[in-house]
C-alpha cells in the first residue's frame, strides 16, 4: 500500500509549498481535487516544486471538458513532471454538469467509457504516430495536423483512473481504465461486496490484456490528540457524510446498510437548506461505518486493518486547519501497522 496525501483546498496559492512538504515527509503522491480551484493548475505548480512525488487529480470533472482539452492538459503535465502524473477523472452529478458547467449529460457510464477511449486514441496519435480516427457516439476526433501535435517527450501517456460509486461506472473503470478512485463516501463493506466485484466484472470484459487495476481510496478519518480535537473532527466529518448521503446518486451505499430512508430524509433537508439538521441526523453508527475514529496511532492501525488488503494506495485528507504533526503521526501509524493476513 502506497501512502499519499490530498493537497489542502488552498489551490494554486499553496500548491508548491504543500507538495514540497509532502515530498519531504515521504508521501508517495499528492492529489488535487476540483472543488474551488482547477486541479491541473494546482498540480502544475506542485510539479515545478518537487522532484519525486507523484501527482494526481482526484478528481478532475471529465464532463466539464471535451476529451481533446483533457488530453492536452494531461500530456503537458506528464511532460512537465517527468512522467509523474496520474489522470483521475470523475463525472460529478447531473445537476452540476448541466447547471454549473452548462454541459450535456446522458448515460454517464457509456459516456465515460467513450471518453477514456477517446483519450487513448488522441495520445496514440501523438506518441505512436497513429492517425486520429476516433468516431464515437458522444464525441469524434478526426483532425490532427502537424502544427497541433505536441512536442515529443519520453514519458508516454499518463495512467487514467476513474472514480465512481455505482456498479455501472465501476465496471467501466475495470474495463477501460488503469485503476479506480474510491469515493470518500464508501464503507469497507460496500468496497468488498460491491466495488471490487464490479471492477472484476469490468476487467473480465477487457480480457487478459490488462494488469489488475489500482484501487485508490481516501477514507474519512476522525482523529486528534484531545477530546476537543476529536469532537471537532467528528462534527466536520458528520457534515461531510450528511452532504454526500443527501445525494441520490450515492444512495446505493446507504441501502446496502439498510439506511435508504436516511438518504431520503437528508435529500429533503438539503433541498430546504437545513444543513445543521442534516449533520445532526448522522449518528454514531453511521459515523463509525463511514469514518475511522481515534487518536492518530489507533486510527492509522485501524485504517490499515480495514483496507490494507484491498487498497493499492491510500490518500490522507488534510483540511485548512489540519495539524501537520497529527498528520505525520497518522501517516507513521499507517506505514508501520501490520497488513491484514
Short mmCIF file of C-alpha atoms in Angstrom, two decimals:
data_model
loop_
_atom_site.label_atom_id
_atom_site.label_comp_id
_atom_site.label_asym_id
_atom_site.label_seq_id
_atom_site.Cartn_x
_atom_site.Cartn_y
_atom_site.Cartn_z
CA UNK A 1 0.00 0.00 0.00
CA UNK A 2 1.39 3.37 -1.06
CA UNK A 3 0.59 6.35 1.15
CA UNK A 4 -0.45 9.66 -0.40
CA UNK A 5 -1.90 12.94 0.78
CA UNK A 6 -4.63 15.19 -0.61
CA UNK A 7 -3.43 18.78 -1.02
CA UNK A 8 -5.25 21.34 1.15
CA UNK A 9 -8.09 23.27 -0.53
CA UNK A 10 -6.00 26.44 -0.94
CA UNK A 11 -5.36 25.54 -4.57
CA UNK A 12 -2.57 27.08 -6.66
CA UNK A 13 -1.65 29.61 -3.96
CA UNK A 14 -0.28 26.92 -1.65
CA UNK A 15 0.39 24.09 -4.09
CA UNK A 16 4.16 24.33 -4.40
CA UNK A 17 4.80 24.70 -0.69
CA UNK A 18 2.40 21.92 0.32
CA UNK A 19 3.64 19.49 -2.33
CA UNK A 20 7.25 20.10 -1.33
CA UNK A 21 6.32 19.48 2.31
CA UNK A 22 4.59 16.22 1.37
CA UNK A 23 7.63 15.09 -0.59
CA UNK A 24 9.93 15.80 2.37
CA UNK A 25 7.55 13.90 4.64
CA UNK A 26 7.91 10.79 2.48
CA UNK A 27 4.46 10.64 0.91
CA UNK A 28 4.32 8.77 -2.39
CA UNK A 29 1.95 11.14 -4.19
CA UNK A 30 -0.13 14.27 -3.79
CA UNK A 31 -3.65 14.64 -5.16
CA UNK A 32 -5.60 17.75 -6.12
CA UNK A 33 -9.39 17.89 -6.24
CA UNK A 34 -11.60 20.00 -8.48
CA UNK A 35 -13.65 21.85 -5.90
CA UNK A 36 -12.81 25.55 -5.64
CA UNK A 37 -9.78 25.54 -7.93
CA UNK A 38 -8.55 23.95 -11.14
CA UNK A 39 -6.60 20.79 -10.25
CA UNK A 40 -4.40 20.94 -13.35
CA UNK A 41 -3.10 24.40 -12.49
CA UNK A 42 -2.59 23.32 -8.88
CA UNK A 43 -0.54 20.31 -9.95
CA UNK A 44 1.46 22.33 -12.46
CA UNK A 45 2.83 24.39 -9.58
CA UNK A 46 3.26 21.26 -7.45
CA UNK A 47 5.25 19.60 -10.23
CA UNK A 48 7.59 22.57 -10.52
CA UNK A 49 8.32 22.48 -6.77
CA UNK A 50 9.04 18.74 -6.48
CA UNK A 51 11.21 16.02 -7.97
CA UNK A 52 9.96 12.62 -6.81
CA UNK A 53 6.40 12.68 -5.54
CA UNK A 54 3.57 11.53 -7.82
CA UNK A 55 0.88 13.99 -8.88
CA UNK A 56 -2.76 13.12 -9.48
CA UNK A 57 -6.19 14.64 -10.00
CA UNK A 58 -8.81 13.20 -7.67
CA UNK A 59 -10.84 14.13 -9.39
CA UNK A 60 -10.97 16.34 -12.46
CA UNK A 61 -14.52 16.68 -13.80
CA UNK A 62 -14.42 14.89 -17.14
CA UNK A 63 -17.72 16.12 -18.48
CA UNK A 64 -16.76 19.76 -17.90
CA UNK A 65 -14.16 19.36 -20.68
CA UNK A 66 -14.04 17.69 -24.05
CA UNK A 67 -11.57 14.78 -24.45
CA UNK A 68 -9.14 16.82 -26.58
CA UNK A 69 -8.82 19.54 -23.94
CA UNK A 70 -8.23 16.97 -21.23
CA UNK A 71 -5.72 15.07 -23.38
CA UNK A 72 -3.70 18.27 -23.89
CA UNK A 73 -3.70 19.16 -20.18
CA UNK A 74 -2.74 15.66 -19.11
CA UNK A 75 0.01 15.35 -21.71
CA UNK A 76 1.51 18.68 -20.67
CA UNK A 77 1.54 17.68 -17.01
CA UNK A 78 3.04 14.30 -17.83
CA UNK A 79 5.86 16.02 -19.71
CA UNK A 80 6.38 18.76 -17.13
CA UNK A 81 6.51 16.33 -14.21
CA UNK A 82 8.82 13.85 -15.90
CA UNK A 83 6.22 11.11 -16.02
CA UNK A 84 4.82 11.52 -12.51
CA UNK A 85 1.24 12.45 -13.45
CA UNK A 86 -1.92 10.35 -12.94
CA UNK A 87 -5.17 11.50 -14.54
CA UNK A 88 -8.07 10.81 -12.19
CA UNK A 89 -11.47 11.54 -13.73
CA UNK A 90 -14.99 11.63 -12.37
CA UNK A 91 -18.38 12.58 -13.76
CA UNK A 92 -19.73 14.81 -10.98
CA UNK A 93 -23.53 14.60 -10.71
CA UNK A 94 -26.05 15.68 -13.30
CA UNK A 95 -27.10 18.96 -11.66
CA UNK A 96 -23.53 20.25 -11.53
CA UNK A 97 -22.68 19.17 -15.07
CA UNK A 98 -25.78 20.71 -16.61
CA UNK A 99 -26.41 23.71 -14.35
CA UNK A 100 -22.91 24.69 -13.12
CA UNK A 101 -20.82 23.76 -16.16
CA UNK A 102 -23.65 24.01 -18.74
CA UNK A 103 -22.53 20.79 -20.40
CA UNK A 104 -24.54 17.85 -21.75
CA UNK A 105 -25.46 14.87 -19.58
CA UNK A 106 -26.71 11.47 -20.65
CA UNK A 107 -25.84 7.83 -19.95
CA UNK A 108 -22.81 8.73 -17.79
CA UNK A 109 -21.21 5.28 -17.75
CA UNK A 110 -21.33 4.91 -21.54
CA UNK A 111 -20.16 8.50 -21.99
CA UNK A 112 -17.22 7.98 -19.63
CA UNK A 113 -16.20 4.74 -21.31
CA UNK A 114 -16.07 6.51 -24.67
CA UNK A 115 -14.26 9.49 -23.10
CA UNK A 116 -11.38 7.29 -21.94
CA UNK A 117 -11.18 5.55 -25.31
CA UNK A 118 -11.03 8.96 -27.00
CA UNK A 119 -8.15 10.00 -24.73
CA UNK A 120 -6.28 6.81 -25.64
CA UNK A 121 -6.80 7.47 -29.36
CA UNK A 122 -5.55 11.04 -29.10
CA UNK A 123 -2.45 10.05 -27.14
CA UNK A 124 -1.75 7.19 -29.56
CA UNK A 125 -1.77 9.75 -32.38
CA UNK A 126 0.81 11.87 -30.59
CA UNK A 127 3.04 9.20 -29.08
CA UNK A 128 2.71 6.32 -31.54
CA UNK A 129 2.23 8.25 -34.79
CA UNK A 130 -1.18 6.70 -35.44
CA UNK A 131 -3.81 8.52 -37.49
CA UNK A 132 -6.50 10.18 -35.41
CA UNK A 133 -9.70 8.45 -36.46
CA UNK A 134 -11.87 8.27 -33.36
CA UNK A 135 -15.60 8.41 -34.10
CA UNK A 136 -17.88 7.90 -31.12
CA UNK A 137 -21.45 8.43 -30.09
CA UNK A 138 -20.70 11.44 -27.88
CA UNK A 139 -17.58 12.92 -29.50
CA UNK A 140 -15.46 12.45 -32.58
CA UNK A 141 -11.82 13.38 -33.16
CA UNK A 142 -10.60 13.03 -36.72
CA UNK A 143 -8.33 16.02 -37.37
CA UNK A 144 -4.76 16.41 -36.15
CA UNK A 145 -2.45 18.44 -38.37
CA UNK A 146 1.28 18.61 -37.57
CA UNK A 147 1.04 22.15 -36.23
CA UNK A 148 -1.09 20.96 -33.30
CA UNK A 149 0.87 17.85 -32.33
CA UNK A 150 2.66 18.45 -29.00
CA UNK A 151 6.43 18.17 -28.82
CA UNK A 152 7.52 14.57 -28.17
CA UNK A 153 8.58 13.50 -24.69
CA UNK A 154 9.81 10.14 -23.37
CA UNK A 155 7.20 9.57 -20.67
CA UNK A 156 4.24 8.33 -22.70
CA UNK A 157 0.63 8.86 -21.78
CA UNK A 158 -0.36 9.05 -18.10
CA UNK A 159 -2.35 6.36 -16.31
CA UNK A 160 -6.10 7.01 -16.22
CA UNK A 161 -8.12 6.31 -13.09
CA UNK A 162 -11.89 6.62 -12.90
CA UNK A 163 -13.96 7.49 -9.85
CA UNK A 164 -17.38 6.08 -9.18
CA UNK A 165 -19.90 4.76 -6.69
CA UNK A 166 -22.45 2.80 -8.70
CA UNK A 167 -21.76 -0.58 -10.24
CA UNK A 168 -22.05 0.53 -13.89
CA UNK A 169 -19.35 3.19 -13.61
CA UNK A 170 -17.16 0.87 -11.57
CA UNK A 171 -17.41 -1.79 -14.26
CA UNK A 172 -16.37 0.81 -16.85
CA UNK A 173 -13.31 1.60 -14.74
CA UNK A 174 -12.43 -2.07 -14.66
CA UNK A 175 -12.83 -2.35 -18.41
CA UNK A 176 -11.01 0.70 -19.80
CA UNK A 177 -9.05 2.44 -17.01
CA UNK A 178 -5.79 1.74 -15.23
CA UNK A 179 -7.41 1.98 -11.84
CA UNK A 180 -10.31 3.08 -9.69
CA UNK A 181 -10.68 6.02 -7.33
CA UNK A 182 -12.99 5.08 -4.47
CA UNK A 183 -15.32 7.87 -3.48
CA UNK A 184 -14.84 9.08 0.10
CA UNK A 185 -18.48 8.15 0.69
CA UNK A 186 -17.94 4.42 0.91
CA UNK A 187 -17.58 1.77 3.57
CA UNK A 188 -15.42 -1.28 3.96
CA UNK A 189 -18.46 -3.50 3.37
CA UNK A 190 -19.51 -1.64 0.20
CA UNK A 191 -15.96 -1.77 -1.11
CA UNK A 192 -15.67 -5.52 -0.59
CA UNK A 193 -19.19 -6.57 -1.56
CA UNK A 194 -19.99 -4.17 -4.41
CA UNK A 195 -16.98 -2.21 -5.69
CA UNK A 196 -14.36 -4.95 -6.05
CA UNK A 197 -16.73 -7.46 -7.74
CA UNK A 198 -17.83 -4.76 -10.21
CA UNK A 199 -14.20 -3.94 -11.02
CA UNK A 200 -13.50 -7.61 -11.66
CA UNK A 201 -16.51 -7.91 -13.98
CA UNK A 202 -15.26 -4.94 -15.97
CA UNK A 203 -11.75 -6.39 -16.16
CA UNK A 204 -13.16 -9.68 -17.36
CA UNK A 205 -14.80 -7.87 -20.27
CA UNK A 206 -11.43 -6.40 -21.21
CA UNK A 207 -9.83 -9.83 -21.29
CA UNK A 208 -6.41 -10.79 -20.03
CA UNK A 209 -4.56 -7.97 -21.79
CA UNK A 210 -4.58 -5.54 -18.85
CA UNK A 211 -2.97 -5.83 -15.39
CA UNK A 212 -5.09 -5.69 -12.25
CA UNK A 213 -6.46 -2.17 -11.74
CA UNK A 214 -5.06 0.00 -8.99
CA UNK A 215 -7.60 0.74 -6.25
CA UNK A 216 -7.11 4.12 -4.60
CA UNK A 217 -9.02 5.18 -1.51
CA UNK A 218 -9.27 8.26 0.68
CA UNK A 219 -11.14 7.07 3.79
CA UNK A 220 -12.66 9.63 6.10
CA UNK A 221 -10.68 9.85 9.34
CA UNK A 222 -11.74 11.42 12.64
CA UNK A 223 -8.59 11.96 14.66
CA UNK A 224 -6.96 14.28 17.16
CA UNK A 225 -4.91 14.26 20.33
CA UNK A 226 -7.54 15.61 22.72
CA UNK A 227 -11.25 15.08 23.27
CA UNK A 228 -11.89 18.59 21.96
CA UNK A 229 -9.97 17.91 18.75
CA UNK A 230 -11.77 14.60 18.24
CA UNK A 231 -15.17 16.22 18.78
CA UNK A 232 -14.41 19.00 16.29
CA UNK A 233 -13.16 16.48 13.72
CA UNK A 234 -16.25 14.30 14.22
CA UNK A 235 -18.54 17.28 13.62
CA UNK A 236 -16.78 18.11 10.35
CA UNK A 237 -16.97 14.52 9.13
CA UNK A 238 -20.63 14.13 10.14
CA UNK A 239 -21.39 17.18 7.98
CA UNK A 240 -19.44 15.69 5.09
CA UNK A 241 -21.25 12.36 5.39
CA UNK A 242 -24.62 14.13 5.55
CA UNK A 243 -23.83 16.13 2.40
CA UNK A 244 -22.88 13.06 0.39
CA UNK A 245 -25.72 10.97 1.83
CA UNK A 246 -28.25 13.55 0.62
CA UNK A 247 -27.19 12.91 -3.00
CA UNK A 248 -29.44 10.32 -4.70
CA UNK A 249 -26.57 9.06 -6.88
CA UNK A 250 -24.78 7.79 -3.77
CA UNK A 251 -27.84 6.09 -2.29
CA UNK A 252 -26.66 2.50 -3.01
CA UNK A 253 -24.06 2.76 -0.25
CA UNK A 254 -26.71 3.64 2.30
CA UNK A 255 -29.11 1.00 1.02
CA UNK A 256 -26.53 -1.75 1.46
CA UNK A 257 -26.52 -0.91 5.17
CA UNK A 258 -30.29 -0.52 5.44
CA UNK A 259 -30.14 3.28 5.66
CA UNK A 260 -32.04 4.17 2.48
CA UNK A 261 -34.68 6.10 4.46
CA UNK A 262 -31.92 8.26 5.95
CA UNK A 263 -30.84 9.23 2.45
CA UNK A 264 -34.39 10.22 1.54
CA UNK A 265 -34.68 12.34 4.67
CA UNK A 266 -31.34 14.06 4.11
CA UNK A 267 -32.20 14.78 0.47
CA UNK A 268 -35.35 16.56 1.60
CA UNK A 269 -33.47 18.56 4.21
CA UNK A 270 -30.82 19.58 1.68
CA UNK A 271 -33.44 20.91 -0.70
CA UNK A 272 -34.75 23.04 2.18
CA UNK A 273 -31.25 24.26 3.05
CA UNK A 274 -31.41 22.77 6.56
CA UNK A 275 -27.72 21.87 6.75
CA UNK A 276 -27.34 21.87 10.53
CA UNK A 277 -30.22 19.44 10.93
CA UNK A 278 -28.63 17.18 8.32
CA UNK A 279 -25.44 16.90 10.35
CA UNK A 280 -27.44 16.03 13.45
CA UNK A 281 -29.01 13.06 11.64
CA UNK A 282 -25.62 11.28 11.34
CA UNK A 283 -25.50 9.14 14.46
CA UNK A 284 -22.52 7.25 15.86
CA UNK A 285 -23.36 4.03 13.97
CA UNK A 286 -23.34 5.80 10.60
CA UNK A 287 -20.20 7.76 11.52
CA UNK A 288 -18.40 4.57 12.54
CA UNK A 289 -19.16 2.83 9.24
CA UNK A 290 -18.00 5.67 7.02
CA UNK A 291 -15.13 7.03 9.08
CA UNK A 292 -12.17 5.76 11.08
CA UNK A 293 -12.10 7.20 14.59
CA UNK A 294 -9.38 7.51 17.20
CA UNK A 295 -6.12 9.14 18.14
CA UNK A 296 -3.58 9.23 15.29
CA UNK A 297 -1.85 6.00 16.26
CA UNK A 298 -5.01 3.93 16.67
CA UNK A 299 -6.67 5.49 13.61
CA UNK A 300 -3.65 4.59 11.49
CA UNK A 301 -3.75 0.99 12.66
CA UNK A 302 -7.49 0.77 12.02
CA UNK A 303 -7.09 2.21 8.54
CA UNK A 304 -4.55 -0.49 7.72
CA UNK A 305 -6.78 -3.18 9.27
CA UNK A 306 -9.83 -2.21 7.23
CA UNK A 307 -8.21 -1.52 3.89
CA UNK A 308 -4.66 -2.87 3.85
CA UNK A 309 -5.53 -5.92 1.78
CA UNK A 310 -7.81 -4.18 -0.74
CA UNK A 311 -6.43 -0.71 -1.47
CA UNK A 312 -3.36 -0.26 -3.64
CA UNK A 313 -2.81 3.20 -2.23
CA UNK A 314 -4.43 5.39 0.41
CA UNK A 315 -4.72 9.16 0.43
CA UNK A 316 -4.87 11.04 3.72
CA UNK A 317 -7.02 14.16 3.62
CA UNK A 318 -5.81 17.44 5.09
CA UNK A 319 -8.04 20.45 5.57
CA UNK A 320 -7.06 24.05 6.03
CA UNK A 321 -6.75 23.53 9.80
CA UNK A 322 -5.01 20.13 9.79
CA UNK A 323 -2.15 19.95 12.29
CA UNK A 324 0.93 18.72 10.35
CA UNK A 325 2.15 16.89 13.44
CA UNK A 326 -1.10 14.93 13.73
CA UNK A 327 -0.97 14.10 10.02
CA UNK A 328 2.63 12.89 10.38
CA UNK A 329 1.72 10.70 13.36
CA UNK A 330 -1.22 9.22 11.46
CA UNK A 331 0.99 8.52 8.44
CA UNK A 332 3.61 6.79 10.59
CA UNK A 333 0.95 4.56 12.13
CA UNK A 334 -0.37 3.58 8.70
CA UNK A 335 3.11 2.76 7.43
CA UNK A 336 4.13 0.67 10.44
CA UNK A 337 0.88 -1.20 11.10
CA UNK A 338 0.73 -4.85 10.10
CA UNK A 339 -1.02 -5.71 6.85
CA UNK A 340 -4.08 -8.00 7.41
CA UNK A 341 -3.46 -11.63 6.55
#
